[in-house]
C-alpha atoms as a PDB file:
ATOM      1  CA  UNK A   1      73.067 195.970 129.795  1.00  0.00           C
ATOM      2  CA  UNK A   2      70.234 194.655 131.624  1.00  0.00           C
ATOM      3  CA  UNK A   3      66.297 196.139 130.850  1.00  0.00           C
ATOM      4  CA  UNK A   4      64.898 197.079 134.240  1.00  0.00           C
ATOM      5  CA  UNK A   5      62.445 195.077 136.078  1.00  0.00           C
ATOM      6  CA  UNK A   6      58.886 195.801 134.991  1.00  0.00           C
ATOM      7  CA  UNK A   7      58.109 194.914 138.170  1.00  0.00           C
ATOM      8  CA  UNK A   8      60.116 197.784 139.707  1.00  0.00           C
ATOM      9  CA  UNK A   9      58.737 200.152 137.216  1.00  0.00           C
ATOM     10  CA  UNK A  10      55.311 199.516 137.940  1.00  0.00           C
ATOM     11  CA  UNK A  11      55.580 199.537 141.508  1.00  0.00           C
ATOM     12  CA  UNK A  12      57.701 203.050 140.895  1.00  0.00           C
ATOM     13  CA  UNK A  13      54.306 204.006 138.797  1.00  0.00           C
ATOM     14  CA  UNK A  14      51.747 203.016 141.009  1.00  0.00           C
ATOM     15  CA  UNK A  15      53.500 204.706 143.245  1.00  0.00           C
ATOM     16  CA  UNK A  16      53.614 208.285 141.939  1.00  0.00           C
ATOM     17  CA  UNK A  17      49.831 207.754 140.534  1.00  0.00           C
ATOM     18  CA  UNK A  18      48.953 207.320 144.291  1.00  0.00           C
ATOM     19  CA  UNK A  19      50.793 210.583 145.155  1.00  0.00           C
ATOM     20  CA  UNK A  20      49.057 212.316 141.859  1.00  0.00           C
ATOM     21  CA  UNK A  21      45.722 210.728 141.644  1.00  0.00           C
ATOM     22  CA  UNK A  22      44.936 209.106 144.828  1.00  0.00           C
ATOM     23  CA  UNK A  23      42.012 206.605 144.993  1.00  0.00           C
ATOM     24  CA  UNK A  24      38.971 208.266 147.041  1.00  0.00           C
ATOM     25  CA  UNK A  25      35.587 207.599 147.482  1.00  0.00           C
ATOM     26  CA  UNK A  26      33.437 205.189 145.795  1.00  0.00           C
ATOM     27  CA  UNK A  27      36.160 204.445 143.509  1.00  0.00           C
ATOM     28  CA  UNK A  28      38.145 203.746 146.183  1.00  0.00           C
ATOM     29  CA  UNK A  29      35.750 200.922 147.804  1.00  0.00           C
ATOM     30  CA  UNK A  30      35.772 199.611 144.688  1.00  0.00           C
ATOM     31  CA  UNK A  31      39.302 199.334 143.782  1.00  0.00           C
ATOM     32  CA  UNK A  32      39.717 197.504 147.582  1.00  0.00           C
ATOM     33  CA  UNK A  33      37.276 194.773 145.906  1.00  0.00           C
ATOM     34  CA  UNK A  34      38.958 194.469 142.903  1.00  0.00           C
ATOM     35  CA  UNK A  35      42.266 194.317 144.848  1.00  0.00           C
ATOM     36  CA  UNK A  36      40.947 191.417 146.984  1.00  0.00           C
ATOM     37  CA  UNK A  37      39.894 189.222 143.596  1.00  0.00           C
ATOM     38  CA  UNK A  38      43.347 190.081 141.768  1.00  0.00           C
ATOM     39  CA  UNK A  39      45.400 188.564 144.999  1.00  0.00           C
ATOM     40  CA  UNK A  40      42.532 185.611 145.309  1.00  0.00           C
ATOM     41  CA  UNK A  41      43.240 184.882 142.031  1.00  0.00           C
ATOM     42  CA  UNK A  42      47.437 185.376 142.355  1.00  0.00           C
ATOM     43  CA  UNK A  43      47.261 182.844 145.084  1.00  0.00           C
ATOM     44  CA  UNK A  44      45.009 180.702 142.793  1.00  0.00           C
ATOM     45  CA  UNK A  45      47.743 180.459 139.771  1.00  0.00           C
ATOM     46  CA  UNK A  46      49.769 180.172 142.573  1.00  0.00           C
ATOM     47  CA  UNK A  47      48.466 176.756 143.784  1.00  0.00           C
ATOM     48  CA  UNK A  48      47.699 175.474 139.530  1.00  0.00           C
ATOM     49  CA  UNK A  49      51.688 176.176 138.877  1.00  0.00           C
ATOM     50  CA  UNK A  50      52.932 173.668 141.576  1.00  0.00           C
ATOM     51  CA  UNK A  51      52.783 169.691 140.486  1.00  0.00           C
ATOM     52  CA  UNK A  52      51.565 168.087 143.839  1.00  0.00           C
ATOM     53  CA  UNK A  53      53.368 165.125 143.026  1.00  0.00           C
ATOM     54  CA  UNK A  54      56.555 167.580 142.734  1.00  0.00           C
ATOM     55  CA  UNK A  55      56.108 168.806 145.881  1.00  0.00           C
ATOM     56  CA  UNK A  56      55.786 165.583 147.454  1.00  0.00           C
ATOM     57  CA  UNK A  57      59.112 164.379 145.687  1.00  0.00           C
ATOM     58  CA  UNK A  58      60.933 167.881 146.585  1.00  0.00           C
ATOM     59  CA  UNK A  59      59.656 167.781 150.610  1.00  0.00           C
ATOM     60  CA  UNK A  60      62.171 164.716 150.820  1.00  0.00           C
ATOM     61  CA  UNK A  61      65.002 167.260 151.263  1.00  0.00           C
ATOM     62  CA  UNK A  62      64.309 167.896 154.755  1.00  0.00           C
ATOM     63  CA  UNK A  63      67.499 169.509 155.571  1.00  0.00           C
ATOM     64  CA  UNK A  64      67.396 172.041 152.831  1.00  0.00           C
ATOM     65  CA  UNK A  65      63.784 173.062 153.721  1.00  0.00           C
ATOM     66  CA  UNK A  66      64.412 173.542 157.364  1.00  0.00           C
ATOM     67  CA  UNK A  67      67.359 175.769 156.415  1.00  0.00           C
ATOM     68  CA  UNK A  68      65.901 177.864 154.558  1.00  0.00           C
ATOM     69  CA  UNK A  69      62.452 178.248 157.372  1.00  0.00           C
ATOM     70  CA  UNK A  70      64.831 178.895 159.759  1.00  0.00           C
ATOM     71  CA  UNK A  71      66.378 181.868 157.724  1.00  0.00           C
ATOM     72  CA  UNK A  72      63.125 183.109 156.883  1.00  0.00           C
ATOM     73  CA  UNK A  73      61.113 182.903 159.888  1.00  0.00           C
ATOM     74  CA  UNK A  74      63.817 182.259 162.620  1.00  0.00           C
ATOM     75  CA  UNK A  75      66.947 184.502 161.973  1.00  0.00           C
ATOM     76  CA  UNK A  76      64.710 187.211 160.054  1.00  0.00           C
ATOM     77  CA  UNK A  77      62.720 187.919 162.766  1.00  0.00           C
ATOM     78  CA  UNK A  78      65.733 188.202 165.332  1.00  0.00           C
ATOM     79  CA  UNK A  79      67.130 190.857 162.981  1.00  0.00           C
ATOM     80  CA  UNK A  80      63.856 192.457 163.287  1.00  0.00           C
ATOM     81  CA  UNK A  81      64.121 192.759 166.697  1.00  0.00           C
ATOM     82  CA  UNK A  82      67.319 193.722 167.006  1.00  0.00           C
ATOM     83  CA  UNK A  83      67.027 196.982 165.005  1.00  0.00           C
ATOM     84  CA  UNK A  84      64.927 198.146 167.239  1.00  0.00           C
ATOM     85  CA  UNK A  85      67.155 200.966 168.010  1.00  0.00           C
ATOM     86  CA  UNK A  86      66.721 202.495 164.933  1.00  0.00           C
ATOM     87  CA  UNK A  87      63.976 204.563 166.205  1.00  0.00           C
ATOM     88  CA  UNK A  88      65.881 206.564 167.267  1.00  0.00           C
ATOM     89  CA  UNK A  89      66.521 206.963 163.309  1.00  0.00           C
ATOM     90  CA  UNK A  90      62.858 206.866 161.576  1.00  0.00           C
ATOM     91  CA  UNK A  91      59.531 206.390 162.589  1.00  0.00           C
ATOM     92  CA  UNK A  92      57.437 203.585 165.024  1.00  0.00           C
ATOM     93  CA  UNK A  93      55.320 202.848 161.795  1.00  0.00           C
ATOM     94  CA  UNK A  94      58.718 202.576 159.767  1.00  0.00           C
ATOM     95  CA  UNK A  95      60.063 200.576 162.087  1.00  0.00           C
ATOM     96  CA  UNK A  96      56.998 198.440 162.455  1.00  0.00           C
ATOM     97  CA  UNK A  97      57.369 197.970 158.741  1.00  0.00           C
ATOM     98  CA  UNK A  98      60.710 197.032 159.260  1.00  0.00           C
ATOM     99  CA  UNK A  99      59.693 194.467 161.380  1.00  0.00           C
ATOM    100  CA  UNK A 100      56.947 192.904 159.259  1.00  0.00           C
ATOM    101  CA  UNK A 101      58.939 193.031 156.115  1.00  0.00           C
ATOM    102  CA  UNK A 102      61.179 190.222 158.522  1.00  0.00           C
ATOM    103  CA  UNK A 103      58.053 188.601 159.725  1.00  0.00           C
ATOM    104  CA  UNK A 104      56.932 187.656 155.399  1.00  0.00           C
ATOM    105  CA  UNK A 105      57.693 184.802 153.234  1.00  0.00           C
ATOM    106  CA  UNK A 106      60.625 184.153 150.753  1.00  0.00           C
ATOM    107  CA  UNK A 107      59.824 185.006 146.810  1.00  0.00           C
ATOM    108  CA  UNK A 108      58.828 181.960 144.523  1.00  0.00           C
ATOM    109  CA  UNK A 109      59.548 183.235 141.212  1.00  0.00           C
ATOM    110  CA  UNK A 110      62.894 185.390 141.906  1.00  0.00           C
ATOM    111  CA  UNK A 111      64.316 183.024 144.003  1.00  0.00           C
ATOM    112  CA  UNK A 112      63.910 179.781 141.901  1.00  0.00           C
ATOM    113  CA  UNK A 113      65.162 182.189 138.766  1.00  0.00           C
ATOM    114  CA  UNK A 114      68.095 183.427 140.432  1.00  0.00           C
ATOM    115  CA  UNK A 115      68.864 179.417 141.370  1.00  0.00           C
ATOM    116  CA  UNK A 116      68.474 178.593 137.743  1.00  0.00           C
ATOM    117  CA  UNK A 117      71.178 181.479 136.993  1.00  0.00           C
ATOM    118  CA  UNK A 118      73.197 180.238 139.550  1.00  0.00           C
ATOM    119  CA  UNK A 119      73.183 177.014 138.558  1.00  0.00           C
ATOM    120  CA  UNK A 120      71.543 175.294 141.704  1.00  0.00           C
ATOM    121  CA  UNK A 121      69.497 172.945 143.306  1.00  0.00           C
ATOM    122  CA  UNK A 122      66.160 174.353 141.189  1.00  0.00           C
ATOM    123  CA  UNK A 123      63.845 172.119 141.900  1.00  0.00           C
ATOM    124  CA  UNK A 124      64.560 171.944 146.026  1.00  0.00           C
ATOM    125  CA  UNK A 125      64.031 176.061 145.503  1.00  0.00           C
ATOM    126  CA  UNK A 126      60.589 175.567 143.672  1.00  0.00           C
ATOM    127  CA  UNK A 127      59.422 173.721 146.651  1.00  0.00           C
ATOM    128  CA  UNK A 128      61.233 175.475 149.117  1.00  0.00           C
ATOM    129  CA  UNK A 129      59.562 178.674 148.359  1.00  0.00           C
ATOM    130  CA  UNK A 130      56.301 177.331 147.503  1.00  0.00           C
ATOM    131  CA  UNK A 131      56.962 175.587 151.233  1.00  0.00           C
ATOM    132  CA  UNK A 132      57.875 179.014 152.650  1.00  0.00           C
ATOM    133  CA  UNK A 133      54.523 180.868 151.281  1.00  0.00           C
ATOM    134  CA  UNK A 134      52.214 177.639 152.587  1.00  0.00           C
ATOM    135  CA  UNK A 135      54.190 178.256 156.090  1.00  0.00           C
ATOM    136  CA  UNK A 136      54.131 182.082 156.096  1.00  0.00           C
ATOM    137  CA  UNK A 137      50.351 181.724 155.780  1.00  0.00           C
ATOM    138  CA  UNK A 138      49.975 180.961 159.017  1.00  0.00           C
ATOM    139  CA  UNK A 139      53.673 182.007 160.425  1.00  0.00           C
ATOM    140  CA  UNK A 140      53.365 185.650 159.183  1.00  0.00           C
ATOM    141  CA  UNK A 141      50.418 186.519 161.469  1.00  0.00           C
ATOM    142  CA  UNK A 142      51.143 184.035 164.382  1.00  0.00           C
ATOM    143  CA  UNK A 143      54.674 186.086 164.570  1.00  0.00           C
ATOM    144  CA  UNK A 144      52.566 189.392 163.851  1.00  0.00           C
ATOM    145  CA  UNK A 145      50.548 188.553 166.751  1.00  0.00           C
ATOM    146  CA  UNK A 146      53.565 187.944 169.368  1.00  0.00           C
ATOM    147  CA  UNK A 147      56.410 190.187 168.059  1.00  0.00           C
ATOM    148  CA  UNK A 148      54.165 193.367 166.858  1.00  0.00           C
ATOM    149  CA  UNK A 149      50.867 192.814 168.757  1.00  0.00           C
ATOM    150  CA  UNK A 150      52.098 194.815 171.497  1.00  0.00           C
ATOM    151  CA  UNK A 151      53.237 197.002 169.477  1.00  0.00           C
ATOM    152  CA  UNK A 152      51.705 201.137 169.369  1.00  0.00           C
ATOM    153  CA  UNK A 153      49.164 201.187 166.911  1.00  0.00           C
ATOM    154  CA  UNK A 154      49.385 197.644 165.576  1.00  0.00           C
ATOM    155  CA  UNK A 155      46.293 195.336 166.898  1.00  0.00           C
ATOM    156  CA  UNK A 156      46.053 191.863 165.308  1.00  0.00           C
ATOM    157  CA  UNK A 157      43.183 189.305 166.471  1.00  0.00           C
ATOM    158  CA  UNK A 158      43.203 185.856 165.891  1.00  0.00           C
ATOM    159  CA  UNK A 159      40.105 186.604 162.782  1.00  0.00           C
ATOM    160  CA  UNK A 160      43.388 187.524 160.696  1.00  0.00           C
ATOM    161  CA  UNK A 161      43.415 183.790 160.286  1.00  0.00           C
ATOM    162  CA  UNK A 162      39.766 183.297 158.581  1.00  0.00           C
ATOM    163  CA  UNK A 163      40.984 186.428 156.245  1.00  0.00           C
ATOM    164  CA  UNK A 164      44.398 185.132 155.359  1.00  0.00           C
ATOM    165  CA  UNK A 165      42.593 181.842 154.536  1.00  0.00           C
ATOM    166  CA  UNK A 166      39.742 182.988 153.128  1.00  0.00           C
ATOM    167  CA  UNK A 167      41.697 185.112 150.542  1.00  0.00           C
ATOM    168  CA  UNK A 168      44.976 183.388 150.403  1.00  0.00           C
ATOM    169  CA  UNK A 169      44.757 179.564 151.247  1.00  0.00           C
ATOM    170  CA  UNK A 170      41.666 178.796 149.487  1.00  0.00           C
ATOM    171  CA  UNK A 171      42.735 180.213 146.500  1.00  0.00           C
ATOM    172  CA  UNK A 172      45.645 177.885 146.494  1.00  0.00           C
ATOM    173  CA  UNK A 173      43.606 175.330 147.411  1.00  0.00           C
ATOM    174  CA  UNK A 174      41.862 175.312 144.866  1.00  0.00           C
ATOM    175  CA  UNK A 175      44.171 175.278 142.302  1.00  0.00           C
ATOM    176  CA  UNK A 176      45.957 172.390 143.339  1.00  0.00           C
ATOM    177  CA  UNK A 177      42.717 171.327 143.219  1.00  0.00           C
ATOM    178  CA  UNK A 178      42.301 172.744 139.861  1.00  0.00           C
ATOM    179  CA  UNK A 179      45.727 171.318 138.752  1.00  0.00           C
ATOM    180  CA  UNK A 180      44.944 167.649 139.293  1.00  0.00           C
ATOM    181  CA  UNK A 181      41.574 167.772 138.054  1.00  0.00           C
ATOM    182  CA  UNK A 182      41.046 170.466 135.369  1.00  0.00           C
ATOM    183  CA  UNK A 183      43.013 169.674 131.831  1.00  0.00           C
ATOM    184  CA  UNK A 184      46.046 172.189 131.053  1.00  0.00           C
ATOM    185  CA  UNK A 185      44.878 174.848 133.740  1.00  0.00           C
ATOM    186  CA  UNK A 186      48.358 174.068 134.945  1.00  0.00           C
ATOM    187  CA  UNK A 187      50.186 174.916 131.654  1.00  0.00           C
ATOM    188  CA  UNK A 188      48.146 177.871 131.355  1.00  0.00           C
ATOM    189  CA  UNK A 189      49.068 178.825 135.182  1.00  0.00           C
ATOM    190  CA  UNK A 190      52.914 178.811 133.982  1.00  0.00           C
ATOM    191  CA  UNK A 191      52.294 180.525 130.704  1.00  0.00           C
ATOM    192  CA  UNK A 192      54.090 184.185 130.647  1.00  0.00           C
ATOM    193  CA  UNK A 193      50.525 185.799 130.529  1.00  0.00           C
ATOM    194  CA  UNK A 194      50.230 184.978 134.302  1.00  0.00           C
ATOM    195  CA  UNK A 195      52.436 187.227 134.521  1.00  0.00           C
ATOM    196  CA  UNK A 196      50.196 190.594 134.051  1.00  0.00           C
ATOM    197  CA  UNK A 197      48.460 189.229 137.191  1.00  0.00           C
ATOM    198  CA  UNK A 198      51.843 188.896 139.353  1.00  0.00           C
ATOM    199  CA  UNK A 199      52.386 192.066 138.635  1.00  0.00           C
ATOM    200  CA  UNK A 200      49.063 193.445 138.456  1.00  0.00           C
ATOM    201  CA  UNK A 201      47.851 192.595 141.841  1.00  0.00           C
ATOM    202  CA  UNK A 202      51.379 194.184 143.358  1.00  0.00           C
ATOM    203  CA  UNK A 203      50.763 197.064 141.481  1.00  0.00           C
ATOM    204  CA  UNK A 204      47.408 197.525 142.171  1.00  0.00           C
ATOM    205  CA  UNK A 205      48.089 197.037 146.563  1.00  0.00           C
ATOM    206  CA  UNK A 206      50.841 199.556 146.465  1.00  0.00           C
ATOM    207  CA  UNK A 207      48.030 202.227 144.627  1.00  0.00           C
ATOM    208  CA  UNK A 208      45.687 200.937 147.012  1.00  0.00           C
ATOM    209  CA  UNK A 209      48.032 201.455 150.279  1.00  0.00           C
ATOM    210  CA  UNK A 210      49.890 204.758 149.166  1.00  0.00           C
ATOM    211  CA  UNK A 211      46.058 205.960 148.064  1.00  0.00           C
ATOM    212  CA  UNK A 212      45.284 205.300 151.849  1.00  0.00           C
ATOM    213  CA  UNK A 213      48.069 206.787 152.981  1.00  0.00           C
ATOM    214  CA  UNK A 214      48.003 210.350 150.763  1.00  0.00           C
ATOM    215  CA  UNK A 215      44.243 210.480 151.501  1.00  0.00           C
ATOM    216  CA  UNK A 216      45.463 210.540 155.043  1.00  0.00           C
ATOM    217  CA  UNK A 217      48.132 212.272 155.312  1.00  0.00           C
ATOM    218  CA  UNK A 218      50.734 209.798 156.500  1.00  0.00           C
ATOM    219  CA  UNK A 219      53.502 210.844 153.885  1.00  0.00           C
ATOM    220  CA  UNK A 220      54.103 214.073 155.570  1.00  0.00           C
ATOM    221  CA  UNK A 221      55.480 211.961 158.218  1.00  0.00           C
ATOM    222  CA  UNK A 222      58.206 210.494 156.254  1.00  0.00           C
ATOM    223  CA  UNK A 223      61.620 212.006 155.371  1.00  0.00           C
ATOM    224  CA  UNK A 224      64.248 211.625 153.232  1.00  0.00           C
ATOM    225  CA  UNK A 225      66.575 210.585 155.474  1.00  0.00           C
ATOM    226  CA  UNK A 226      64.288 208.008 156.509  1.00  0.00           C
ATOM    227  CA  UNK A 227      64.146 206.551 153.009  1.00  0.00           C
ATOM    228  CA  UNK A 228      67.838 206.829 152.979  1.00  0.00           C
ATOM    229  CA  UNK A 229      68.344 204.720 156.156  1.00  0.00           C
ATOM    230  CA  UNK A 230      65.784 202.104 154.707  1.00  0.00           C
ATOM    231  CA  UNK A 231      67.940 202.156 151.120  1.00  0.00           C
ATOM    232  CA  UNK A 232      71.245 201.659 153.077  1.00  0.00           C
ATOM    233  CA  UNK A 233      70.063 199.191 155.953  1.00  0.00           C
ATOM    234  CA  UNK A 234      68.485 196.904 153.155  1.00  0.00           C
ATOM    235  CA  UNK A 235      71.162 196.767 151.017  1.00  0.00           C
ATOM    236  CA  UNK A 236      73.514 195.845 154.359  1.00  0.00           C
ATOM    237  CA  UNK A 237      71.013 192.696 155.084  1.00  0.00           C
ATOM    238  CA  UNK A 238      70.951 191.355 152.146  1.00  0.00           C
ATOM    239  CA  UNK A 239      74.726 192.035 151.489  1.00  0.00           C
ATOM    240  CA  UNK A 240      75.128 189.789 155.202  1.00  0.00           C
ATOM    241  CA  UNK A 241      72.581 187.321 154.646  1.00  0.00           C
ATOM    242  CA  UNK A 242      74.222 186.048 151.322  1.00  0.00           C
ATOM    243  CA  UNK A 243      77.473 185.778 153.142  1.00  0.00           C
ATOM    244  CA  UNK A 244      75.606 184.050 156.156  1.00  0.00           C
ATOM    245  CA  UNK A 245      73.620 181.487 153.593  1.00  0.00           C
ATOM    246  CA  UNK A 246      76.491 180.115 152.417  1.00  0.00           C
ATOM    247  CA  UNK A 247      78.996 179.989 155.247  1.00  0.00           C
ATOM    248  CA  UNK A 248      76.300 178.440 157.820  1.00  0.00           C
ATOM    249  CA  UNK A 249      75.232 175.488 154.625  1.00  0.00           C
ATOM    250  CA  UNK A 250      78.966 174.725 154.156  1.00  0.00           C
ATOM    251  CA  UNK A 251      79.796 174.467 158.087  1.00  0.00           C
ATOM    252  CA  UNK A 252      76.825 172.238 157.664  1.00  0.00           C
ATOM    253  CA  UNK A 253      78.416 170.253 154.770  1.00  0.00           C
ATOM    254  CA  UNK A 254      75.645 170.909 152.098  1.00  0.00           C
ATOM    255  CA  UNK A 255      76.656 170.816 148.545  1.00  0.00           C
ATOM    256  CA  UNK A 256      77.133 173.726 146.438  1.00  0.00           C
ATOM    257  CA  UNK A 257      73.679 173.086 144.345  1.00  0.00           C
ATOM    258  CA  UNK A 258      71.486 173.414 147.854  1.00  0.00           C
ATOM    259  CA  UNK A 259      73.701 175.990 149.053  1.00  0.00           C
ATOM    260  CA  UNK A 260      73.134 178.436 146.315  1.00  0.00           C
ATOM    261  CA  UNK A 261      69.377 177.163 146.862  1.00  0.00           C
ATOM    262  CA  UNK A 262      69.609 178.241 150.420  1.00  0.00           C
ATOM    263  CA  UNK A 263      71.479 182.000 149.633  1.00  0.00           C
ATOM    264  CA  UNK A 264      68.392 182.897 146.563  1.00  0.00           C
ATOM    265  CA  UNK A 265      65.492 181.509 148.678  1.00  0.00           C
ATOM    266  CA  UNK A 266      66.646 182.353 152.478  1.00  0.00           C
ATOM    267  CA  UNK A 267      67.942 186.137 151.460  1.00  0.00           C
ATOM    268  CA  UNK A 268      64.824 187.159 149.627  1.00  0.00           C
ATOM    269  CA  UNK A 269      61.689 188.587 151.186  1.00  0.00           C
ATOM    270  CA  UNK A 270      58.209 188.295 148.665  1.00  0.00           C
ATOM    271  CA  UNK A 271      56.659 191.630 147.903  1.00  0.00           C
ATOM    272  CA  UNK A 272      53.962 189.492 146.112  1.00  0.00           C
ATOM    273  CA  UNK A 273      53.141 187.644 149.286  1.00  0.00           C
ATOM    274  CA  UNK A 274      53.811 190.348 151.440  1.00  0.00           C
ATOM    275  CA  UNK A 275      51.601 192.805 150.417  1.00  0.00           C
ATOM    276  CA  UNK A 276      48.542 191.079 150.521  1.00  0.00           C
ATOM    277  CA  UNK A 277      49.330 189.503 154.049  1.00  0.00           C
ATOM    278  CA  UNK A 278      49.722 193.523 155.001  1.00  0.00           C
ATOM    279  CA  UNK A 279      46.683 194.664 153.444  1.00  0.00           C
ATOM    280  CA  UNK A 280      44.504 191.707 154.790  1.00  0.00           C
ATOM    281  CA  UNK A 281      46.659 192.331 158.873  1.00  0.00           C
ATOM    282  CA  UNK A 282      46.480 195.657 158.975  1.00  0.00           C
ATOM    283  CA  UNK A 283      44.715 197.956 156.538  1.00  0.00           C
ATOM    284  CA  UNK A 284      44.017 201.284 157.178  1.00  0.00           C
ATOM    285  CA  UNK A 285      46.204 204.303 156.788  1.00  0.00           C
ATOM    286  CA  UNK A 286      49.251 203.372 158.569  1.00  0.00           C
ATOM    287  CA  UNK A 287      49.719 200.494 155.804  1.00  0.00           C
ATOM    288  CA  UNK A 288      50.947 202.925 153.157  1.00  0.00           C
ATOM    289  CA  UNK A 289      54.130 203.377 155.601  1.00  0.00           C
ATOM    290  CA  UNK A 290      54.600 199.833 156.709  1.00  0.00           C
ATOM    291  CA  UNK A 291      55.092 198.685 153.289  1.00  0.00           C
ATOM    292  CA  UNK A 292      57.583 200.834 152.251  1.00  0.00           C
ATOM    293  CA  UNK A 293      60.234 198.417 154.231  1.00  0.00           C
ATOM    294  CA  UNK A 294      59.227 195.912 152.007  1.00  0.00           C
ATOM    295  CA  UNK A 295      59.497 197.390 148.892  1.00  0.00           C
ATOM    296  CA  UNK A 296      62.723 198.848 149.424  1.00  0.00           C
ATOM    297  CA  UNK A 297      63.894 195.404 150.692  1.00  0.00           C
ATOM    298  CA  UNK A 298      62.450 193.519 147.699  1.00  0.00           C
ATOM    299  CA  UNK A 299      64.227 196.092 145.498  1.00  0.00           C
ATOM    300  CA  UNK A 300      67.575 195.854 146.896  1.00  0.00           C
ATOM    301  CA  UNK A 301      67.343 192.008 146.941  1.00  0.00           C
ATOM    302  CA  UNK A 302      66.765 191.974 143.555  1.00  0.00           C
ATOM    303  CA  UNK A 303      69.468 194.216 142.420  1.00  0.00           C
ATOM    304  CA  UNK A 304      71.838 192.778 144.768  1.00  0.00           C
ATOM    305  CA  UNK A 305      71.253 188.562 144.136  1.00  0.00           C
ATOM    306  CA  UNK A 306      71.128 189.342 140.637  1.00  0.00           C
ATOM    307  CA  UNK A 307      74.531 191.501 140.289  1.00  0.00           C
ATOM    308  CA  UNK A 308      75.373 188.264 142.543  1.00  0.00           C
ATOM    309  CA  UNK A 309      74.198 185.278 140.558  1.00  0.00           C
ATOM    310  CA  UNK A 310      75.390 186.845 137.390  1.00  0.00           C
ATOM    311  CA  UNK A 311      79.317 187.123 138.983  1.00  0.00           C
ATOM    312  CA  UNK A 312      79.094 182.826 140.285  1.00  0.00           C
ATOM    313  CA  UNK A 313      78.008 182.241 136.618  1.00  0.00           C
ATOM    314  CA  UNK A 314      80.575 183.961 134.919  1.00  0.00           C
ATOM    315  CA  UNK A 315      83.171 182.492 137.506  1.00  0.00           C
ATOM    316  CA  UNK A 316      81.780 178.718 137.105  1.00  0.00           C
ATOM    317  CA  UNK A 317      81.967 179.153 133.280  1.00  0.00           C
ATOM    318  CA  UNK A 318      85.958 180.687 133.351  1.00  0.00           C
END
């Protein structure tokens, strides 16, 4: 039997601390500080963990990196769009959520691990994904601006731009920077201890954006059947975009190693990436909502690739 995700648990923690001991005050201006340095320096390891040189060699597989853009910010976003209707179901804000959570980059870490399980095309994921976070840096809140700008309540300017790169980009920046130039920083970037600030700085946003949103008030406009919907309709989407990865890649005649490459990096949405793009878009109270898409999303993708992956392994080793 397989432990649970410390990941999950944390986020399941942070959660209920937000509910029981919200941040206020002082300590609350604070904490947003110490939430901006833990995602600068997420985005940081980020940019020491990826070998320029590998990137360079990876970017040659042109077809497998547009596929999986196009799933991410392409066929996402139409979905997006086309629930629309389920207003009629939840909330604007939920459904605004809904939308963004379409709008984000695919994982890095989940997706090239569930490749490696999979036995696929790891190194085109590593890049892919690492390809799809550079992108959604700039693709998140251009499709922000056009798909949810108009959009009641949500109000994006084009100084989202200087933020995201301010606290994202030049992180990354500088550690590629940091990478090529400063001995072992990039062993020490993919050392498991990096790890406590993956998780950290996810755990620390969703205190930080549930805080906002009990302070507020915005929880007493969310109902269970709400989270219900959101718990069935992600499960459905990532249920049809593994289907869709692989059938549209094999019309396509790409082999089985990119394909599975394609399904683990085109189906998953990044919490880690996500999160920080909401806080640093939006802010304010609404964002404890609009995140909770995501999270259930990233959940359910992670449940359902991994029951997934685990099955093609078991069948490729019979």
């Amino acid at each position: 039997m397989k432990k649970v995700d410390p990941l999950l648990v944390g986020i399941v923690i942070a959660a209920v601390l937000a509910f029981l001991v919200p941040a206020r005050g002082g300590f609350a201006d604070g904490f947003a500080v110490a939430v901006k340095l833990a995602i600068a320096l997420l985005f940081f390891l980020y940019g020491a963990r990826l070998s320029t040189q590998e990137a360079i060699k990876g970017l040659t597989n042109w077809r497998l990196h547009a596929m999986i853009l196009a799933f991410t910010f392409v066929i996402y976003p139409v979905v997006g769009l086309l629930a629309r209707p389920t207003t009629a179901i939840i909330s604007e804000d939920l459904y605004q959520g809904l939308l963004f959570m379409t709008l984000v980059p695919s994982t890095v870490q989940s997706s090239v691990a569930l490749t490696g399980v999979a036995r696929g095309n790891v190194s085109g994921a590593v890049v892919a994904a690492s390809l799809s976070s550079l992108v959604g840096v700039v693709a998140t809140p251009l499709l922000v601006m056009w798909l949810m700008g108009a959009g009641d309540g949500v109000h994006v300017d084009a100084s989202v731009f200087g933020d995201i790169g301010l606290q994202l980009l030049l992180p990354f920046v500088f550690g590629q920077l940091a990478h090529n130039f400063v001995p072992r920083v990039g062993e020490l970037a993919q050392s498991k201890a990096t790890k406590i600030v993956d998780r950290g700085s996810i755990w620390m946003v969703v205190y930080s954006a549930f805080s906002k949103g009990v302070v507020s008030g915005v929880w007493s406009n969310v109902s269970l059947w709400e989270i219900l919907f959101l718990v069935v309709f992600a499960c459905a989407l990532v249920g049809a975009m593994l289907w869709l990865t692989n059938a549209l890649p094999a019309a396509l005649g790409f082999p089985r190693e990119d394909r599975i490459a394609v399904q683990m990096c085109g189906t998953q949405k990044s919490l880690a990436t996500g999160l920080p793009m909401a806080t640093v878009i939006f802010g304010g109270a609404s964002l404890g909502v609009m995140i909770i898409p995501l999270m259930i999303y990233h959940m359910s993708q992670l449940i359902i690739c991994s029951a997934y992956v685990s099955r093609v392994s078991q069948h490729d080793a019979q």
